[in-house]
mmCIF file of C-alpha atoms in Angstrom:
data_model
loop_
_atom_site.group_PDB
_atom_site.id
_atom_site.type_symbol
_atom_site.label_atom_id
_atom_site.label_comp_id
_atom_site.label_asym_id
_atom_site.label_seq_id
_atom_site.Cartn_x
_atom_site.Cartn_y
_atom_site.Cartn_z
ATOM 1 C CA MET A 141 -0.029 -0.051 0.010
ATOM 2 C CA ASP A 142 1.573 3.349 -1.006
ATOM 3 C CA ASN A 143 1.207 6.699 0.677
ATOM 4 C CA THR A 144 -1.825 7.824 -1.246
ATOM 5 C CA GLN A 145 -3.711 4.571 -0.522
ATOM 6 C CA GLN A 146 -2.869 4.890 3.244
ATOM 7 C CA THR A 147 -4.249 8.518 3.217
ATOM 8 C CA GLU A 148 -7.490 7.404 1.523
ATOM 9 C CA GLN A 149 -7.910 4.450 3.955
ATOM 10 C CA ILE A 150 -7.475 6.850 6.908
ATOM 11 C CA GLN A 151 -9.985 9.258 5.407
ATOM 12 C CA ARG A 152 -12.501 6.404 5.041
ATOM 13 C CA ILE A 153 -11.950 5.655 8.718
ATOM 14 C CA TYR A 154 -12.672 9.248 9.702
ATOM 15 C CA ASP A 155 -15.771 9.429 7.396
ATOM 16 C CA GLN A 156 -17.025 6.383 9.090
ATOM 17 C CA LYS A 157 -16.381 7.793 12.425
ATOM 18 C CA ARG A 158 -18.306 10.913 11.533
ATOM 19 C CA ASP A 159 -21.302 8.998 10.025
ATOM 20 C CA ASN A 160 -21.524 6.766 13.005
ATOM 21 C CA ASN A 161 -21.457 9.686 15.464
ATOM 22 C CA VAL A 162 -24.091 11.644 13.366
ATOM 23 C CA HIS A 163 -26.317 8.741 13.454
ATOM 24 C CA ILE A 164 -25.918 8.253 17.281
ATOM 25 C CA ARG A 165 -26.845 11.849 17.777
ATOM 26 C CA LYS A 166 -30.017 11.571 15.470
ATOM 27 C CA GLN A 167 -31.185 8.628 17.579
ATOM 28 C CA ARG A 168 -30.591 10.706 20.778
ATOM 29 C CA ILE A 169 -32.592 13.642 19.475
ATOM 30 C CA ALA A 170 -35.456 11.353 18.453
ATOM 31 C CA GLU A 171 -35.294 9.799 21.884
ATOM 32 C CA ILE A 172 -35.510 13.237 23.639
ATOM 33 C CA TYR A 173 -38.170 14.515 21.364
ATOM 34 C CA GLU A 174 -40.399 11.570 22.313
ATOM 35 C CA MET A 175 -39.696 11.605 25.989
ATOM 36 C CA ILE A 176 -39.762 15.381 26.520
ATOM 37 C CA PRO A 177 -42.253 17.190 24.173
ATOM 38 C CA GLU A 178 -41.505 20.469 25.881
ATOM 39 C CA TYR A 179 -37.833 20.067 24.617
ATOM 40 C CA THR A 180 -39.078 19.835 21.045
ATOM 41 C CA GLN A 181 -40.846 23.214 21.314
ATOM 42 C CA LEU A 182 -37.891 24.831 22.850
ATOM 43 C CA ASP A 183 -35.574 23.351 20.194
ATOM 44 C CA LYS A 184 -37.647 25.047 17.498
ATOM 45 C CA ALA A 185 -37.735 28.342 19.452
ATOM 46 C CA ALA A 186 -34.190 29.707 18.736
ATOM 47 C CA PRO A 187 -34.678 29.497 14.864
ATOM 48 C CA ASP A 188 -38.138 31.022 15.260
ATOM 49 C CA ILE A 189 -36.601 33.927 17.271
ATOM 50 C CA ILE A 190 -34.017 34.582 14.606
ATOM 51 C CA ALA A 191 -36.473 34.268 11.634
ATOM 52 C CA SER A 192 -38.772 36.760 13.167
ATOM 53 C CA ASN A 193 -36.135 39.318 13.591
ATOM 54 C CA PHE A 194 -34.131 38.639 10.566
ATOM 55 C CA THR A 195 -34.469 42.073 8.933
ATOM 56 C CA ALA A 196 -33.491 43.793 12.270
ATOM 57 C CA LEU A 197 -30.512 41.558 12.411
ATOM 58 C CA LEU A 198 -29.460 42.326 8.915
ATOM 59 C CA GLN A 199 -29.634 46.116 9.752
ATOM 60 C CA GLY A 200 -27.469 45.480 12.851
ATOM 61 C CA GLU A 201 -29.622 47.091 15.449
ATOM 62 C CA ILE A 202 -27.425 46.520 18.420
ATOM 63 C CA SER A 203 -30.040 46.686 21.183
ATOM 64 C CA LEU A 204 -32.178 44.079 19.289
ATOM 65 C CA VAL A 205 -29.344 41.826 18.621
ATOM 66 C CA ASP A 206 -28.417 41.745 22.311
ATOM 67 C CA ASN A 207 -32.064 41.192 23.164
ATOM 68 C CA ILE A 208 -32.157 38.229 20.668
ATOM 69 C CA LYS A 209 -29.052 36.679 22.009
ATOM 70 C CA SER A 210 -30.450 36.986 25.582
ATOM 71 C CA LYS A 211 -33.643 35.212 24.543
ATOM 72 C CA ILE A 212 -31.716 32.335 22.742
ATOM 73 C CA LYS A 213 -29.366 31.945 25.826
ATOM 74 C CA ASP A 214 -32.566 31.672 27.994
ATOM 75 C CA VAL A 215 -33.985 29.002 25.645
ATOM 76 C CA GLU A 216 -30.612 26.996 25.899
ATOM 77 C CA ALA A 217 -30.631 27.213 29.666
ATOM 78 C CA LYS A 218 -34.232 25.818 29.847
ATOM 79 C CA LYS A 219 -33.313 22.978 27.482
ATOM 80 C CA LYS A 220 -30.420 21.934 29.542
ATOM 81 C CA ALA A 221 -32.527 22.071 32.711
ATOM 82 C CA LEU A 222 -35.136 19.743 30.973
ATOM 83 C CA LEU A 223 -32.474 17.288 30.127
ATOM 84 C CA GLU A 224 -30.896 17.364 33.532
ATOM 85 C CA GLY A 225 -34.397 17.003 35.104
ATOM 86 C CA ALA A 226 -35.046 13.849 32.970
ATOM 87 C CA GLY A 227 -31.774 12.225 34.121
ATOM 88 C CA PHE A 228 -29.587 13.105 30.943
ATOM 89 C CA PRO A 229 -26.320 14.969 31.004
ATOM 90 C CA THR A 230 -26.715 18.510 29.792
ATOM 91 C CA ASP A 231 -24.432 17.873 26.758
ATOM 92 C CA TYR A 232 -26.347 14.718 25.803
ATOM 93 C CA LEU A 233 -27.562 16.263 22.372
ATOM 94 C CA ASP A 234 -24.253 18.073 21.646
ATOM 95 C CA PRO A 235 -22.319 17.004 18.480
ATOM 96 C CA ILE A 236 -20.397 13.660 19.123
ATOM 97 C CA TYR A 237 -16.780 13.306 18.319
ATOM 98 C CA SER A 238 -14.460 10.140 18.721
ATOM 99 C CA CYS A 239 -11.692 12.742 19.204
ATOM 100 C CA LYS A 240 -12.579 16.044 20.814
ATOM 101 C CA ASP A 241 -9.201 17.534 19.990
ATOM 102 C CA CYS A 242 -9.550 17.365 16.049
ATOM 103 C CA LYS A 243 -13.339 16.886 15.897
ATOM 104 C CA ASP A 244 -12.739 13.767 13.843
ATOM 105 C CA THR A 245 -10.896 15.488 11.077
ATOM 106 C CA GLY A 246 -7.384 13.991 11.930
ATOM 107 C CA PHE A 247 -5.827 17.540 11.966
ATOM 108 C CA ILE A 248 -5.425 20.324 14.378
ATOM 109 C CA GLY A 249 -4.720 23.282 12.092
ATOM 110 C CA ASN A 250 -2.122 21.892 9.750
ATOM 111 C CA LYS A 251 -0.666 19.344 12.256
ATOM 112 C CA ARG A 252 -1.854 15.795 12.411
ATOM 113 C CA CYS A 253 -3.676 14.812 15.492
ATOM 114 C CA GLN A 254 -2.598 12.095 17.809
ATOM 115 C CA CYS A 255 -5.583 9.990 16.836
ATOM 116 C CA TYR A 256 -4.507 10.143 13.156
ATOM 117 C CA ASN A 257 -0.970 8.802 14.177
ATOM 118 C CA GLU A 258 -2.522 6.048 16.164
ATOM 119 C CA ILE A 259 -4.736 4.932 13.118
ATOM 120 C CA LEU A 260 -1.635 5.187 10.978
ATOM 121 C CA LEU A 261 0.285 2.803 13.302
ATOM 122 C CA GLN A 262 -2.507 0.322 13.172
ATOM 123 C CA ILE A 263 -2.481 0.337 9.500
ATOM 124 C CA LEU A 264 1.341 -0.032 9.441
ATOM 125 C CA TYR A 265 1.130 -2.819 12.031
ATOM 126 C CA LYS A 266 -1.246 -4.773 9.824
ATOM 127 C CA GLN A 267 1.033 -4.304 6.788
ATOM 128 C CA SER A 268 4.267 -5.178 8.674
ATOM 129 C CA ASN A 269 6.030 -8.366 9.167
ATOM 130 C CA LEU A 270 5.332 -8.112 12.829
ATOM 131 C CA SER A 271 1.603 -8.965 12.236
ATOM 132 C CA LYS A 272 2.615 -12.243 10.640
ATOM 133 C CA ILE A 273 5.331 -12.870 13.414
ATOM 134 C CA VAL A 274 3.095 -12.585 16.293
ATOM 135 C CA GLU A 275 0.672 -15.138 14.884
ATOM 136 C CA LEU A 276 3.527 -17.615 15.443
ATOM 137 C CA GLU A 277 5.283 -15.992 18.300
ATOM 138 C CA ASN A 278 2.985 -15.247 21.287
ATOM 139 C CA PHE A 279 2.428 -16.269 24.740
ATOM 140 C CA ASP A 280 0.372 -19.382 23.634
ATOM 141 C CA THR A 281 3.442 -20.633 21.416
ATOM 142 C CA PHE A 282 6.094 -19.913 23.919
ATOM 143 C CA ASP A 283 7.871 -23.243 24.742
ATOM 144 C CA ILE A 284 9.508 -23.381 28.247
ATOM 145 C CA ASN A 285 10.870 -26.841 27.332
ATOM 146 C CA TYR A 286 13.778 -25.060 25.603
ATOM 147 C CA TYR A 287 14.903 -23.877 29.028
ATOM 148 C CA PRO A 288 16.675 -26.663 30.973
ATOM 149 C CA ASP A 289 15.782 -27.587 34.682
ATOM 150 C CA ASP A 290 18.874 -29.967 35.124
ATOM 151 C CA TYR A 291 21.274 -27.267 36.525
ATOM 152 C CA ILE A 292 21.253 -24.137 38.520
ATOM 153 C CA ASP A 293 22.741 -20.936 37.262
ATOM 154 C CA LYS A 294 25.655 -20.018 39.529
ATOM 155 C CA VAL A 295 24.989 -16.225 39.527
ATOM 156 C CA SER A 296 21.048 -16.304 39.745
ATOM 157 C CA GLU A 297 20.925 -19.475 41.705
ATOM 158 C CA ILE A 298 17.885 -20.786 39.710
ATOM 159 C CA THR A 299 17.345 -23.117 36.975
ATOM 160 C CA PRO A 300 16.757 -21.590 33.356
ATOM 161 C CA ARG A 301 13.252 -23.297 33.546
ATOM 162 C CA ASP A 302 12.295 -21.754 36.752
ATOM 163 C CA ASN A 303 13.783 -18.452 35.650
ATOM 164 C CA ILE A 304 11.639 -18.390 32.375
ATOM 165 C CA ILE A 305 8.546 -19.269 34.233
ATOM 166 C CA ARG A 306 8.979 -16.222 36.536
ATOM 167 C CA VAL A 307 9.801 -13.987 33.494
ATOM 168 C CA LEU A 308 6.798 -15.177 31.627
ATOM 169 C CA ASN A 309 4.489 -14.498 34.717
ATOM 170 C CA PHE A 310 6.029 -11.012 35.090
ATOM 171 C CA ALA A 311 5.485 -10.327 31.317
ATOM 172 C CA LYS A 312 1.878 -11.616 31.309
ATOM 173 C CA SER A 313 1.146 -9.531 34.464
ATOM 174 C CA PHE A 314 2.659 -6.563 32.622
ATOM 175 C CA THR A 315 0.331 -6.874 29.728
ATOM 176 C CA ASP A 316 -2.677 -7.779 31.784
ATOM 177 C CA ASN A 317 -2.343 -4.661 33.873
ATOM 178 C CA PHE A 318 -0.893 -2.430 31.317
ATOM 179 C CA ASN A 319 -1.361 1.272 30.955
ATOM 180 C CA ASN A 320 1.029 3.710 29.333
ATOM 181 C CA GLN A 321 2.635 4.365 32.686
ATOM 182 C CA SER A 322 3.226 0.687 33.505
ATOM 183 C CA GLY A 323 6.871 1.087 33.564
ATOM 184 C CA ASN A 324 9.824 -0.127 31.550
ATOM 185 C CA MET A 325 11.880 -3.407 30.928
ATOM 186 C CA LEU A 326 15.462 -4.186 30.089
ATOM 187 C CA ILE A 327 15.418 -7.781 28.734
ATOM 188 C CA TYR A 328 18.973 -9.113 28.629
ATOM 189 C CA GLY A 329 20.678 -12.410 28.150
ATOM 190 C CA HIS A 330 22.850 -14.320 25.689
ATOM 191 C CA SER A 331 22.074 -14.467 22.029
ATOM 192 C CA GLY A 332 19.288 -16.796 21.064
ATOM 193 C CA VAL A 333 17.615 -17.221 24.482
ATOM 194 C CA GLY A 334 14.238 -15.847 23.445
ATOM 195 C CA LYS A 335 14.390 -12.016 24.148
ATOM 196 C CA THR A 336 12.861 -11.206 20.848
ATOM 197 C CA PHE A 337 10.331 -13.904 21.037
ATOM 198 C CA LEU A 338 9.189 -12.425 24.406
ATOM 199 C CA SER A 339 9.092 -9.038 23.049
ATOM 200 C CA HIS A 340 6.749 -10.357 20.222
ATOM 201 C CA CYS A 341 4.506 -11.908 22.856
ATOM 202 C CA ILE A 342 4.184 -8.548 24.726
ATOM 203 C CA ALA A 343 3.655 -6.671 21.477
ATOM 204 C CA ASP A 344 1.055 -9.162 20.379
ATOM 205 C CA LYS A 345 -1.111 -9.012 23.645
ATOM 206 C CA LEU A 346 -0.975 -5.158 23.871
ATOM 207 C CA LEU A 347 -1.789 -4.543 20.201
ATOM 208 C CA LYS A 348 -4.831 -6.808 20.507
ATOM 209 C CA LYS A 349 -5.899 -4.770 23.548
ATOM 210 C CA GLY A 350 -5.839 -1.666 21.392
ATOM 211 C CA TYR A 351 -2.569 -0.013 22.660
ATOM 212 C CA SER A 352 -0.364 1.830 20.434
ATOM 213 C CA VAL A 353 2.881 -0.101 20.059
ATOM 214 C CA ILE A 354 5.915 0.645 17.996
ATOM 215 C CA TYR A 355 8.238 -2.176 17.600
ATOM 216 C CA LEU A 356 11.763 -1.583 15.996
ATOM 217 C CA THR A 357 15.058 -3.139 15.958
ATOM 218 C CA SER A 358 17.866 -0.742 17.177
ATOM 219 C CA TYR A 359 19.093 -0.672 13.646
ATOM 220 C CA GLN A 360 15.742 0.416 12.339
ATOM 221 C CA LEU A 361 15.330 3.009 14.887
ATOM 222 C CA PHE A 362 18.680 4.712 14.421
ATOM 223 C CA ASP A 363 18.237 4.491 10.472
ATOM 224 C CA ILE A 364 14.900 6.318 10.736
ATOM 225 C CA LEU A 365 16.425 8.964 13.134
ATOM 226 C CA GLU A 366 19.579 9.421 10.893
ATOM 227 C CA THR A 367 17.299 9.892 7.982
ATOM 228 C CA LYS A 368 15.244 12.464 9.745
ATOM 229 C CA VAL A 369 18.365 14.549 10.769
ATOM 230 C CA PHE A 370 20.540 14.179 7.683
ATOM 231 C CA HIS A 371 18.078 13.351 4.871
ATOM 232 C CA PRO A 372 14.697 14.622 5.812
ATOM 233 C CA GLY A 373 13.505 14.651 2.263
ATOM 234 C CA ASP A 374 13.970 10.991 2.172
ATOM 235 C CA LEU A 375 11.744 10.262 5.072
ATOM 236 C CA SER A 376 8.817 8.007 4.095
ATOM 237 C CA GLU A 377 5.133 8.456 5.161
ATOM 238 C CA ILE A 378 5.589 5.285 7.267
ATOM 239 C CA ASN A 379 8.759 6.489 8.995
ATOM 240 C CA SER A 380 7.239 9.852 9.423
ATOM 241 C CA GLY A 381 4.269 8.227 11.247
ATOM 242 C CA ILE A 382 6.607 6.235 13.448
ATOM 243 C CA LEU A 383 8.619 9.378 14.334
ATOM 244 C CA SER A 384 5.495 11.391 15.202
ATOM 245 C CA MET A 385 4.695 8.843 17.970
ATOM 246 C CA LEU A 386 8.201 7.754 18.936
ATOM 247 C CA TYR A 387 8.049 9.562 22.283
ATOM 248 C CA THR A 388 4.370 9.294 23.005
ATOM 249 C CA CYS A 389 2.986 5.732 21.860
ATOM 250 C CA ASP A 390 1.883 3.613 24.719
ATOM 251 C CA LEU A 391 4.673 1.161 24.348
ATOM 252 C CA LEU A 392 7.962 1.409 22.393
ATOM 253 C CA ILE A 393 10.030 -1.755 21.866
ATOM 254 C CA ILE A 394 13.670 -1.444 20.859
ATOM 255 C CA ASP A 395 14.886 -4.853 19.964
ATOM 256 C CA ASP A 396 18.634 -5.977 19.882
ATOM 257 C CA LEU A 397 20.299 -2.873 21.253
ATOM 258 C CA GLY A 398 23.899 -2.989 20.292
ATOM 259 C CA THR A 399 23.538 -4.495 16.902
ATOM 260 C CA GLU A 400 23.502 -0.962 15.275
ATOM 261 C CA MET A 401 26.407 1.032 14.363
ATOM 262 C CA THR A 402 27.370 2.919 17.637
ATOM 263 C CA ASN A 403 28.697 6.316 17.673
ATOM 264 C CA LYS A 404 28.014 9.796 19.126
ATOM 265 C CA PHE A 405 24.953 10.228 17.219
ATOM 266 C CA THR A 406 23.291 7.044 18.331
ATOM 267 C CA GLU A 407 24.398 7.762 21.810
ATOM 268 C CA VAL A 408 22.672 11.198 21.957
ATOM 269 C CA GLN A 409 19.528 9.879 20.181
ATOM 270 C CA LEU A 410 19.192 6.895 22.552
ATOM 271 C CA PHE A 411 19.516 9.093 25.463
ATOM 272 C CA ARG A 412 16.888 11.616 24.161
ATOM 273 C CA CYS A 413 14.518 8.682 23.384
ATOM 274 C CA ILE A 414 14.784 7.097 26.806
ATOM 275 C CA GLN A 415 14.674 10.547 28.551
ATOM 276 C CA GLU A 416 11.585 11.848 26.650
ATOM 277 C CA ARG A 417 9.696 8.714 27.140
ATOM 278 C CA LEU A 418 10.439 8.731 30.838
ATOM 279 C CA GLN A 419 9.297 12.303 31.112
ATOM 280 C CA ASN A 420 6.174 11.470 29.214
ATOM 281 C CA GLU A 421 5.563 8.606 31.424
ATOM 282 C CA CYS A 422 5.366 6.264 28.419
ATOM 283 C CA SER A 423 6.592 2.575 28.687
ATOM 284 C CA THR A 424 9.536 1.339 26.896
ATOM 285 C CA ILE A 425 11.038 -2.331 26.483
ATOM 286 C CA ILE A 426 14.709 -2.637 25.263
ATOM 287 C CA SER A 427 16.266 -5.986 24.605
ATOM 288 C CA THR A 428 19.978 -6.665 24.301
ATOM 289 C CA ASN A 429 22.801 -9.166 24.280
ATOM 290 C CA LEU A 430 25.140 -6.678 26.021
ATOM 291 C CA SER A 431 26.380 -7.043 29.391
ATOM 292 C CA PHE A 432 25.885 -4.127 31.908
ATOM 293 C CA ASP A 433 29.722 -3.215 31.448
ATOM 294 C CA ASP A 434 29.244 -3.215 27.754
ATOM 295 C CA ILE A 435 26.240 -0.892 27.813
ATOM 296 C CA LYS A 436 28.149 1.561 30.106
ATOM 297 C CA ASN A 437 31.245 1.441 27.798
ATOM 298 C CA ILE A 438 29.503 1.633 24.401
ATOM 299 C CA TYR A 439 26.994 4.156 25.165
ATOM 300 C CA SER A 440 27.440 6.395 28.320
ATOM 301 C CA GLU A 441 27.260 6.433 32.110
ATOM 302 C CA ARG A 442 23.953 8.464 31.949
ATOM 303 C CA ILE A 443 22.183 5.944 29.739
ATOM 304 C CA PHE A 444 23.429 3.145 31.977
ATOM 305 C CA SER A 445 22.032 4.904 34.944
ATOM 306 C CA ARG A 446 18.642 5.381 33.327
ATOM 307 C CA LEU A 447 18.399 1.768 32.139
ATOM 308 C CA THR A 448 19.397 0.264 35.506
ATOM 309 C CA GLY A 449 17.621 2.890 37.638
ATOM 310 C CA CYS A 450 14.226 3.305 35.736
ATOM 311 C CA TYR A 451 13.876 -0.147 34.079
ATOM 312 C CA LYS A 452 12.856 -3.532 35.420
ATOM 313 C CA LEU A 453 15.827 -5.693 34.775
ATOM 314 C CA VAL A 454 14.662 -9.008 33.188
ATOM 315 C CA LYS A 455 17.430 -11.623 32.633
ATOM 316 C CA ILE A 456 16.764 -14.813 30.497
ATOM 317 C CA LEU A 457 18.882 -17.800 31.237
ATOM 318 C CA GLY A 458 19.706 -20.717 28.902
ATOM 319 C CA SER A 459 21.443 -21.565 25.665
ATOM 320 C CA ASP A 460 20.802 -20.504 22.037
ATOM 321 C CA ILE A 461 17.420 -21.965 21.030
ATOM 322 C CA ARG A 462 18.200 -21.585 17.405
ATOM 323 C CA ILE A 463 21.141 -23.995 17.881
ATOM 324 C CA GLN A 464 18.798 -26.353 19.737
ATOM 325 C CA LYS A 465 16.255 -26.332 17.045
ATOM 326 C CA ALA A 466 18.988 -26.915 14.427
ATOM 327 C CA ILE A 467 20.249 -29.870 16.358
ATOM 328 C CA ALA A 468 16.713 -31.253 16.647
ATOM 329 C CA GLU A 469 16.016 -30.882 13.005
ATOM 330 C CA ASN A 470 19.347 -32.734 12.400
ATOM 331 C CA GLY A 471 18.209 -35.722 14.279
ATOM 332 C CA GLY A 472 19.900 -34.786 17.505
ATOM 333 C CA LYS A 473 23.452 -34.780 15.965
ATOM 334 C CA LYS A 474 25.670 -31.799 16.544
#
């Protein structure tokens, strides 16, 4: 789907929102007219007042205009009193908007509304490989049998099997009780132990619950940020949509931190991303093969401080599952 098709699809979504809300409002008006006949009479009063004084209004007779405004205001007050007296909120018959900020237009002035970006993210998710991946990699398909229970890790003093059960319970609790202030996670461990799979599980659960989730590898993240800074004219609609919600989406997942080309630019951009999302109280999950010493040395002390101080540290124990699968497919031969 190209940019034009995306724009047309989003416009159709907004058209549907407006049509649905207009239909609901018409039903409410019919409901009130039937229940409160006096309201019907008052609802016709304001147009009658204006019509009967139309000539005077055109001539701009100030005293008469003020008198008309006073009468209309009195009618509106009576209408609200009738609604309230019948047990309805006073704004029950006001125009209905799914988004009060942009009034279901998708834009505030020339700027895209937050709701527009959220719709765009949902479209991008459905088009992305992630939507196909999470069909296979989710909590239902997470296999703890890849984590041995025949030895105890010397540092953690727990078997990999018991450890992954704890990790899964924590991750499920995180998604079950999620809001955009649910905190942050640093998932770490050796290559191939299931960090990316776990991230997919979390993304799948929250996307199905309607939360806005951006999932990027660290390489993708810094590539998009580099394009924005150094080649803004090359920024695609998709990446522009991602950037517009990078610091405000409900959950940002940065997978495989440390696989990107690291330099001063990536350090600065990573710190800004972490810091702004902390300030906005938006949740972030970062996965990495790096040790704590590596993080401190490759990035900076301030990034290390944010990650260890503001993130729940989730370590996954075990050996490379990809190798285990390859051995199994080879008939158990190494």
